[in-house]
Coordinates of C-alpha atoms in Angstrom, one line a residue:
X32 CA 34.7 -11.0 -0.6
X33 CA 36.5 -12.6 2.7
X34 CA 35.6 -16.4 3.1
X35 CA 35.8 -16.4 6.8
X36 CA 35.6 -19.1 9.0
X37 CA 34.9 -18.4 13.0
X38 CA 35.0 -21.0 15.4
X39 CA 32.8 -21.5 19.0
X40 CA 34.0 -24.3 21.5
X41 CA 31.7 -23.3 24.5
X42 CA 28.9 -21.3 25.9
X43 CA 31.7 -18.8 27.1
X44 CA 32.5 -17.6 24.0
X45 CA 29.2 -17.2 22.1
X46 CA 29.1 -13.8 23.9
X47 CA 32.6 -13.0 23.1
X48 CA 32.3 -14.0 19.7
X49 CA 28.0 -13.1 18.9
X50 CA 28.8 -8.7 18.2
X51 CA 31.7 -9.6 16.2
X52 CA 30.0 -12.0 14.0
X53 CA 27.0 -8.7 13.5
X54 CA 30.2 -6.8 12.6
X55 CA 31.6 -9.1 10.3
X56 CA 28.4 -9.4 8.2
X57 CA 27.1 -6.0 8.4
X58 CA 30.8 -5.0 6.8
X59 CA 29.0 -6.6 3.5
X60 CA 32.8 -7.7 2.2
X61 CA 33.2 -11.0 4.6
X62 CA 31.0 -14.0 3.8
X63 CA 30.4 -15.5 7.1
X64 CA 30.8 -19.4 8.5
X65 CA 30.4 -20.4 11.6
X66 CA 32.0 -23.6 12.8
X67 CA 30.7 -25.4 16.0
X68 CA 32.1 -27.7 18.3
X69 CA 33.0 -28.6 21.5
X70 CA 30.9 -27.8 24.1
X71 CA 28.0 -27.2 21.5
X72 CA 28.1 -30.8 20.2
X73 CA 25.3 -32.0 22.6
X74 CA 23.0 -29.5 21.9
X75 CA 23.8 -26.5 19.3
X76 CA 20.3 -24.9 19.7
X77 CA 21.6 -22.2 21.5
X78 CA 24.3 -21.1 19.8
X79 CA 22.6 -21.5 16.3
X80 CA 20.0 -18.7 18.2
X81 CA 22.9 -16.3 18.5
X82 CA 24.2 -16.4 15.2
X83 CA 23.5 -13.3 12.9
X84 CA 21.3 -14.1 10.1
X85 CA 23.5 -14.4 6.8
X86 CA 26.3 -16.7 8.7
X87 CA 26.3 -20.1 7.5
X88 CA 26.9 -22.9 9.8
X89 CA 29.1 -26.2 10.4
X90 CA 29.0 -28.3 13.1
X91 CA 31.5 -30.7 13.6
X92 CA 33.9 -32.4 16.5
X93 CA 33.1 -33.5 19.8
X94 CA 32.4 -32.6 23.5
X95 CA 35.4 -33.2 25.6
X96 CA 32.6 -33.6 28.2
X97 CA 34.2 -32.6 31.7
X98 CA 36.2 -35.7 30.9
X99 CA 40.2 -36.5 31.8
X100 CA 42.8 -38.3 30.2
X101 CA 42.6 -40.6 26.8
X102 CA 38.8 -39.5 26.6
X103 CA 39.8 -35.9 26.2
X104 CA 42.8 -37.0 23.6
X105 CA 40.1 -39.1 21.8
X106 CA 37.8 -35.7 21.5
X107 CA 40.7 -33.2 20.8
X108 CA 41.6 -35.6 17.9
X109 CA 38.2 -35.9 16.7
X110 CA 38.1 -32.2 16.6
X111 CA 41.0 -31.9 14.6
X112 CA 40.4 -34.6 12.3
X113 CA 36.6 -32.8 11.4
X114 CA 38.2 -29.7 11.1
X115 CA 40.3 -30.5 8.7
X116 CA 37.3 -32.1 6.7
X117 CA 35.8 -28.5 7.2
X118 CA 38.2 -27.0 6.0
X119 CA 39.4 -29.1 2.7
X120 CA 35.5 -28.5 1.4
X121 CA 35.1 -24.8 2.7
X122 CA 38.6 -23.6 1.5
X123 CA 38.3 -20.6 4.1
X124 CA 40.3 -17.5 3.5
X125 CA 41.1 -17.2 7.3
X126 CA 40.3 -19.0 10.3
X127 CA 39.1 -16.9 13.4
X128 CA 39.7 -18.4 16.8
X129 CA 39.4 -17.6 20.3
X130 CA 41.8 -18.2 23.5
X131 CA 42.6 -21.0 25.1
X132 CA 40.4 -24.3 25.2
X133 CA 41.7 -27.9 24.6
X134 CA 38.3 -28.1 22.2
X135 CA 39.7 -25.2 20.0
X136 CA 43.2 -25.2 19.8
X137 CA 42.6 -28.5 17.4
X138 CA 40.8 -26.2 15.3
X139 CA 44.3 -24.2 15.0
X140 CA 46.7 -27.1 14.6
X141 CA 44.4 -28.6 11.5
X142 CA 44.8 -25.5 10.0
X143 CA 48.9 -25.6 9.4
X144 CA 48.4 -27.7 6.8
X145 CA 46.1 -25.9 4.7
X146 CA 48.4 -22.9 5.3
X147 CA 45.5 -21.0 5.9
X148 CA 45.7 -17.9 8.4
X149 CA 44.7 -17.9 11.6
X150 CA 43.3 -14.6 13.3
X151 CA 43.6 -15.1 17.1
X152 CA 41.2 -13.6 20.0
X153 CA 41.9 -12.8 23.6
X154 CA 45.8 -14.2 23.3
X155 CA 48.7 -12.3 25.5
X156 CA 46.4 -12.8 28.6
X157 CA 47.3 -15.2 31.7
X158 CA 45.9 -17.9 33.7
X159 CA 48.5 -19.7 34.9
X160 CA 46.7 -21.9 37.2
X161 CA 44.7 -23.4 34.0
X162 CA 45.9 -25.5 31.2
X163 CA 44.8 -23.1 29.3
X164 CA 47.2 -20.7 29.8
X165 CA 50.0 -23.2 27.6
X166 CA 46.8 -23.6 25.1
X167 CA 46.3 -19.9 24.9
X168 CA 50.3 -18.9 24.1
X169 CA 50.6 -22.1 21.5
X170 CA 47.6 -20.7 19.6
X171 CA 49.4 -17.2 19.6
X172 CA 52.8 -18.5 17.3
X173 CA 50.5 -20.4 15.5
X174 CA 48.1 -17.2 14.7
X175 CA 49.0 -14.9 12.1
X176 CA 46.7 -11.6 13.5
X177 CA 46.7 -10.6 17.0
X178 CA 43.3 -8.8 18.4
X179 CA 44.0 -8.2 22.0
X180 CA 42.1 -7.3 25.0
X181 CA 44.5 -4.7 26.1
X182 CA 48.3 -3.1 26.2
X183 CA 49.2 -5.5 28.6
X184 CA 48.1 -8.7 26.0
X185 CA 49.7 -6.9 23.5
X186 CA 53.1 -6.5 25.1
X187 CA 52.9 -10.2 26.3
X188 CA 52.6 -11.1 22.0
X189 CA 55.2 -8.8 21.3
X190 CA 57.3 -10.5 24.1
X191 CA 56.7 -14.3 22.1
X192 CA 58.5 -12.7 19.3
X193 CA 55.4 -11.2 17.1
X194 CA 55.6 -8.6 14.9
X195 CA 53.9 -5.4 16.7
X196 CA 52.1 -4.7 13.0
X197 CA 50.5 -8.3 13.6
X198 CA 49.5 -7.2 17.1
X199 CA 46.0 -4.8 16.9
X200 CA 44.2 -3.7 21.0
X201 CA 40.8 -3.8 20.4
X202 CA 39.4 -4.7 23.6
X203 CA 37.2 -7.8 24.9
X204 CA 34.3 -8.4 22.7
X205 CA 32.4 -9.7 25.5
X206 CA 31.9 -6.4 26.8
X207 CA 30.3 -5.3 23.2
X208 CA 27.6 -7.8 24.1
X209 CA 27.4 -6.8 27.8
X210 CA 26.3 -3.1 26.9
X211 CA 23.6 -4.1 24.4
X212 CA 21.7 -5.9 27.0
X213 CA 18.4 -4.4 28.5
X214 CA 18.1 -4.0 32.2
X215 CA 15.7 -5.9 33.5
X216 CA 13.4 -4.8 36.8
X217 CA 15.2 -6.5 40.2
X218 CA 11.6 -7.2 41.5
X219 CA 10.9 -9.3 37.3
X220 CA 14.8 -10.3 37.2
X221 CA 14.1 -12.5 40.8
X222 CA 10.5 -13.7 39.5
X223 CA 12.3 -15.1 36.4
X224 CA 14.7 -16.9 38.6
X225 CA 12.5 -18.0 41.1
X226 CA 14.2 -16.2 44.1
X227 CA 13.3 -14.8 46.9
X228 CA 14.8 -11.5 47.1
X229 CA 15.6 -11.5 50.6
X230 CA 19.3 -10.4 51.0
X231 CA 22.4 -9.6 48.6
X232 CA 22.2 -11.6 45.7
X233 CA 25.6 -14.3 45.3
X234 CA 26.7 -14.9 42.0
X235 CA 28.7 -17.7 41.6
X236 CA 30.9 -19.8 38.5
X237 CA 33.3 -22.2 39.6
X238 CA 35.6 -24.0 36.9
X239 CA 38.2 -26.7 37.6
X240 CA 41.4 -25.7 38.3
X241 CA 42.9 -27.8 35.7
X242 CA 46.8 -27.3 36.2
X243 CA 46.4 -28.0 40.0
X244 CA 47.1 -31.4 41.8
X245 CA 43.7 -30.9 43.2
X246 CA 41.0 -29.5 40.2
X247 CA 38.1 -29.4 42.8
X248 CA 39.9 -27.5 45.4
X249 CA 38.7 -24.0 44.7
X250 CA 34.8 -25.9 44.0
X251 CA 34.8 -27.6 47.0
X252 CA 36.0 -25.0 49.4
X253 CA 33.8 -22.2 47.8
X254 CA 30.6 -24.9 47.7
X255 CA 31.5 -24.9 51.5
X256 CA 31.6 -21.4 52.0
X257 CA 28.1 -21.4 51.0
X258 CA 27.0 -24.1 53.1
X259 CA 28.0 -22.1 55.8
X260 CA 26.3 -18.4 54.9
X261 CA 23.5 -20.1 53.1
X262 CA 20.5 -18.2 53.4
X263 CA 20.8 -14.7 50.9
X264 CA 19.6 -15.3 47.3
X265 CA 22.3 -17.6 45.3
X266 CA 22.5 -18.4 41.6
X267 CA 24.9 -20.7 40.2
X268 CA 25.8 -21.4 36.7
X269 CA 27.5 -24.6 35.4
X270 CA 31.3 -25.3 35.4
X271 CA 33.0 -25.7 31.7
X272 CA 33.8 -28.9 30.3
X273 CA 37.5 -29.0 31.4
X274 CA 38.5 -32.4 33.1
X275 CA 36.7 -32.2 36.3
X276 CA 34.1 -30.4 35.5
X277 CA 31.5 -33.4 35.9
X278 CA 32.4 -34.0 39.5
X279 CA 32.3 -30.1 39.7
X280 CA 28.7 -30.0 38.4
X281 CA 27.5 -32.8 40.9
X282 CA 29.0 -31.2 43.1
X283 CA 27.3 -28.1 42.4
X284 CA 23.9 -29.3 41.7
X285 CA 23.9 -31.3 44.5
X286 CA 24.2 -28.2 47.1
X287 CA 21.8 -26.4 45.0
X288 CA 19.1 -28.9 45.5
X289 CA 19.7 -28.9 49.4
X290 CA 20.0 -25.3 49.7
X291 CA 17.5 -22.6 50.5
X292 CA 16.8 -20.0 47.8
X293 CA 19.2 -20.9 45.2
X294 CA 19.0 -21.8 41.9
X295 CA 21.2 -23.7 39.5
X296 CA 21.2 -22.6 35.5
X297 CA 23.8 -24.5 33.1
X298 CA 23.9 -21.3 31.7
X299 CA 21.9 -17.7 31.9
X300 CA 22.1 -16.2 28.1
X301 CA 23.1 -12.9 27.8
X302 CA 20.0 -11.6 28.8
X303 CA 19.9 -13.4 31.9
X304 CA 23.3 -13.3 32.8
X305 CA 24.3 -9.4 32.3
X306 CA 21.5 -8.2 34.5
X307 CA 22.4 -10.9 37.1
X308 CA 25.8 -8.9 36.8
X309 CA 23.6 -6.2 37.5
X310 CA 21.7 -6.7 40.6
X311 CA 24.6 -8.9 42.2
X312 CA 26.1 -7.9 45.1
X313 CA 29.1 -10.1 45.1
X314 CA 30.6 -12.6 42.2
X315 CA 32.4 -15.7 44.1
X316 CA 34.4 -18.3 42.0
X317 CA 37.3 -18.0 39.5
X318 CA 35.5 -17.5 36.5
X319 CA 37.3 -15.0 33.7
X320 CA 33.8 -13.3 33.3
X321 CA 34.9 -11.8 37.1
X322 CA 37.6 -10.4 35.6
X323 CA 36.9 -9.1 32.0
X324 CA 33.0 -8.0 32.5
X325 CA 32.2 -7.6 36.0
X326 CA 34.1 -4.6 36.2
X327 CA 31.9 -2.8 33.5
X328 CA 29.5 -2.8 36.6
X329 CA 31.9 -2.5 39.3
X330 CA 30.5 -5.6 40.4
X331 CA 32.7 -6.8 43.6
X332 CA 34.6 -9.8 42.7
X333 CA 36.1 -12.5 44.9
X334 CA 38.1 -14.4 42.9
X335 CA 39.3 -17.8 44.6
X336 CA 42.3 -20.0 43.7
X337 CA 45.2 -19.5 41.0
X338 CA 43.0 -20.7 38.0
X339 CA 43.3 -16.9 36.9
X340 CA 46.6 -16.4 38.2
X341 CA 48.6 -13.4 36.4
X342 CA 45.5 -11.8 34.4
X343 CA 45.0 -8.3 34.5
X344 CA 42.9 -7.2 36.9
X345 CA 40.6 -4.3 37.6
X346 CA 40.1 -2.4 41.0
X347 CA 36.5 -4.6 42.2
X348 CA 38.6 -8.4 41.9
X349 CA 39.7 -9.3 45.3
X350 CA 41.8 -12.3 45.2
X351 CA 41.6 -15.5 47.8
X352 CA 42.9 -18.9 48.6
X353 CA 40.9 -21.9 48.1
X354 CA 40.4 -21.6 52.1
X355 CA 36.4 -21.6 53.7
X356 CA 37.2 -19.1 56.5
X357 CA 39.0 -16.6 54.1
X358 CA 36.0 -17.1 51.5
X359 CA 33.6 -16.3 54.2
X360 CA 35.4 -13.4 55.5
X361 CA 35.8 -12.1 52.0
X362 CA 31.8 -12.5 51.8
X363 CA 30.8 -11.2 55.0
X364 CA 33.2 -7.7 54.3
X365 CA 31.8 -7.2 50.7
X366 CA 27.9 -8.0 51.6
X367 CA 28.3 -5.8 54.9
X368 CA 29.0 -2.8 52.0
X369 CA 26.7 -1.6 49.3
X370 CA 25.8 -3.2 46.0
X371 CA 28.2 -2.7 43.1
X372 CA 30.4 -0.5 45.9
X373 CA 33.0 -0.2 43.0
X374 CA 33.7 2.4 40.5
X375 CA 33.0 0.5 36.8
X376 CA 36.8 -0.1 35.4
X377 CA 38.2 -0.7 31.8
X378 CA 41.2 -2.6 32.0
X379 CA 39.4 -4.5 29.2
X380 CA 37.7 -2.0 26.9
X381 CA 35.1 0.3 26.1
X382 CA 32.6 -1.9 24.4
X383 CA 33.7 -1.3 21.0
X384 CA 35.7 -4.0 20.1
X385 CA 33.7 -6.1 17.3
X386 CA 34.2 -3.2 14.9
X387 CA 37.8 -2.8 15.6
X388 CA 38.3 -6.9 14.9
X389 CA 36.4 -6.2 12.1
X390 CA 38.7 -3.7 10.7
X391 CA 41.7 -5.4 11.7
X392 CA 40.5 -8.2 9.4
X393 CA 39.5 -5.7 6.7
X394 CA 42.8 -3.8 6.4
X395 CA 44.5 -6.7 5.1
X396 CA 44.9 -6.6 2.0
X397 CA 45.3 -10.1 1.8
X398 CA 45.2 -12.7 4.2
X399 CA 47.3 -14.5 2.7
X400 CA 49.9 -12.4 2.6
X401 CA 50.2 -13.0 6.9
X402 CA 51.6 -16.4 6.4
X403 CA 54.8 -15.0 6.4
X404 CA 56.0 -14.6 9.5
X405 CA 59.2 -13.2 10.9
X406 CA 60.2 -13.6 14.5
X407 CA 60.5 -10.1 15.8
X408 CA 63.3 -9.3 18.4
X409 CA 62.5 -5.8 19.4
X410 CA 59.5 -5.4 21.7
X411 CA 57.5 -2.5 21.2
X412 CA 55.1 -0.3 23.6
X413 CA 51.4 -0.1 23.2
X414 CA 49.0 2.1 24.5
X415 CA 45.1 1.3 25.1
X416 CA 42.5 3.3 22.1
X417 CA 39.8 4.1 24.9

């Protein structure tokens, strides 16, 4: 039996990370922990919904809050310090983790001295106009397994010197999660929400872009753009807790309790939030959810800023400055179209990935026997499974 330690940071990755966790179990050879942090710190009632039942739970850390500076240090440290606690009375056989936040890559650095091995989600991707685009390639040479979204991710691992038998394309979990949801009635989805449904439904997620001079740009000038068109049916879900993400939310909130027929949720579920996906006619903002899962529906995208900057991208993303007139344009050419106009894409996956991480995990014959690692000097070439 596989002692296995998973780690959630955020809301985000509770759908990334929910079908693997169902895969992991119903394997019957990996006993199950789930560490939570982060984000969750506040209020874990959510995620401790989502997790399988025979997982066993651990919550630890702090909430880095939408905070800058020492604050953040202050949290990141507490983080690390707890895990390490965890991890000296749990004695974990390996330590799964997931791309790129400042409230889990302390999970990974505790871990070095323990030696234990790390098995790494969603690395090899790019965001280059986050921080977490240093946080996500760190967490790579510190990992020991590689389960990637796609040939692209796998080449970029390959490229920072890992051993291409390390390196397994499994596709984004999320997308596991995305299919399992039921479709929920347009005329019941809009009661539930309180909306009028009146026009094209906007779906919007805004994060700070944190490795800009000005995190609120993108916010600000997309908040704007919606000033200025207000009218068709809106939702908005919260901003992350990156630095700048509290002056993000007021800003945020604040527009959503001035404006006509929109609605504000911190956050949708899975339920909620895949059938929003759904019935959208347009995603606006520079979320990663615009980019991995929206294309499952060939939901039209516009994605604002650099905060995704380099990421693969699928066929329904068009890509804008953080400029109101171009945001608008963008808006007005999409919503002058058809619902979901684009042909669903996979640059992602298939929907299948939580079994493949699963197996990954499973065809070791010991995890122990990752830890050593040897820098590899040829690249190699990988091809997609679906």
């Amino acid at each position: 039996m596989i002692r296995l330690l998973s780690i959630t940071s955020s809301r985000a990755d509770v759908g990334i990370l929910k079908p693997v966790w169902s895969a992991l179990i119903e394997t019957g050879r990996i006993e199950l922990h789930v560490g939570i942090t982060g984000m969750h710190c506040p209020n874990s009632d959510y995620v401790k919904s989502q997790i399988p039942k025979g997982a066993q739970t651990h919550q630890f850390g702090a909430d880095i809050g939408g905070h800058y500076g020492s604050y953040v240090v202050q949290a990141m440290s507490q983080i690390q310090a707890n895990s390490a606690d965890l991890y000296a009375r749990l004695r974990p056989d390996g330590i799964l983790v997931t791309g790129d936040r400042m409230d889990m890559f302390p999970t990974a650095v505790a871990a070095i001295p323990f030696n234990i091995p790390i098995i790494h989600l969603h690395g090899g991707e790019r965001t280059e106009g986050a921080m977490d685009d240093r946080l996500r390639h760190a967490m790579t040479k510190l990992s020991h397994l590689h389960c990637v979204s796609n040939a692209d991710a796998a080449g970029r691992v390959c490229q920072m010197g890992e051993e291409a038998s390390r390196i397994v394309i499994t596709g984004a979990p999320g997308l596991d999660t995305m299919l399992m949801v039921d479709q929920i009635p347009k005329v019941d989805f809009f009661q539930e929400l309180g909306l009028l449904d009146n026009g094209p439904l906007r779906l919007v997620t805004v994060h700070p872009e944190t490795n800009s001079t000005d995190m609120l740009h993108a916010g600000k000038s997309v908040v704007e753009a919606l000033t200025q068109t207000a009218g068709p049916p809106t939702i908005i879900t919260a901003p992350n807790s990156d630095p700048g993400g509290n002056e993000l939310m007021a800003l945020m909130t604040g527009f959503c309790q001035q404006a006509p027929n929109t609605v504000f949720r911190a956050t949708l579920g899975a339920h909620l939030y895949v059938n929003a996906m759904r019935h959208a006619a347009v995603m606006l903002g520079n979320s990663s959810s615009g980019i991995i899962e929206a294309p499952l529906f060939g939901l039209p995208v516009i994605n604002v800023g650099n905060r995704q900057l380099g990421r693969l991208q699928g066929p329904n993303v068009r890509n804008c400055e953080s400029d109101v007139p171009q945001i608008i344009d963008q808006l007005n050419e999409i919503l002058a179209g058809h619902p979901n106009q684009n042909a669903a894409s996979y640059p992602y996956g298939d929907g299948a990935a939580a079994s493949r991480i699963a197996n990954a995990i499973l065809d070791q014959d010991d995890l122990k026997s990752l830890l050593n690692k040897s820098f590899a000097d040829d690249t190699a070439k990988f091809v997609n499974p679906w």
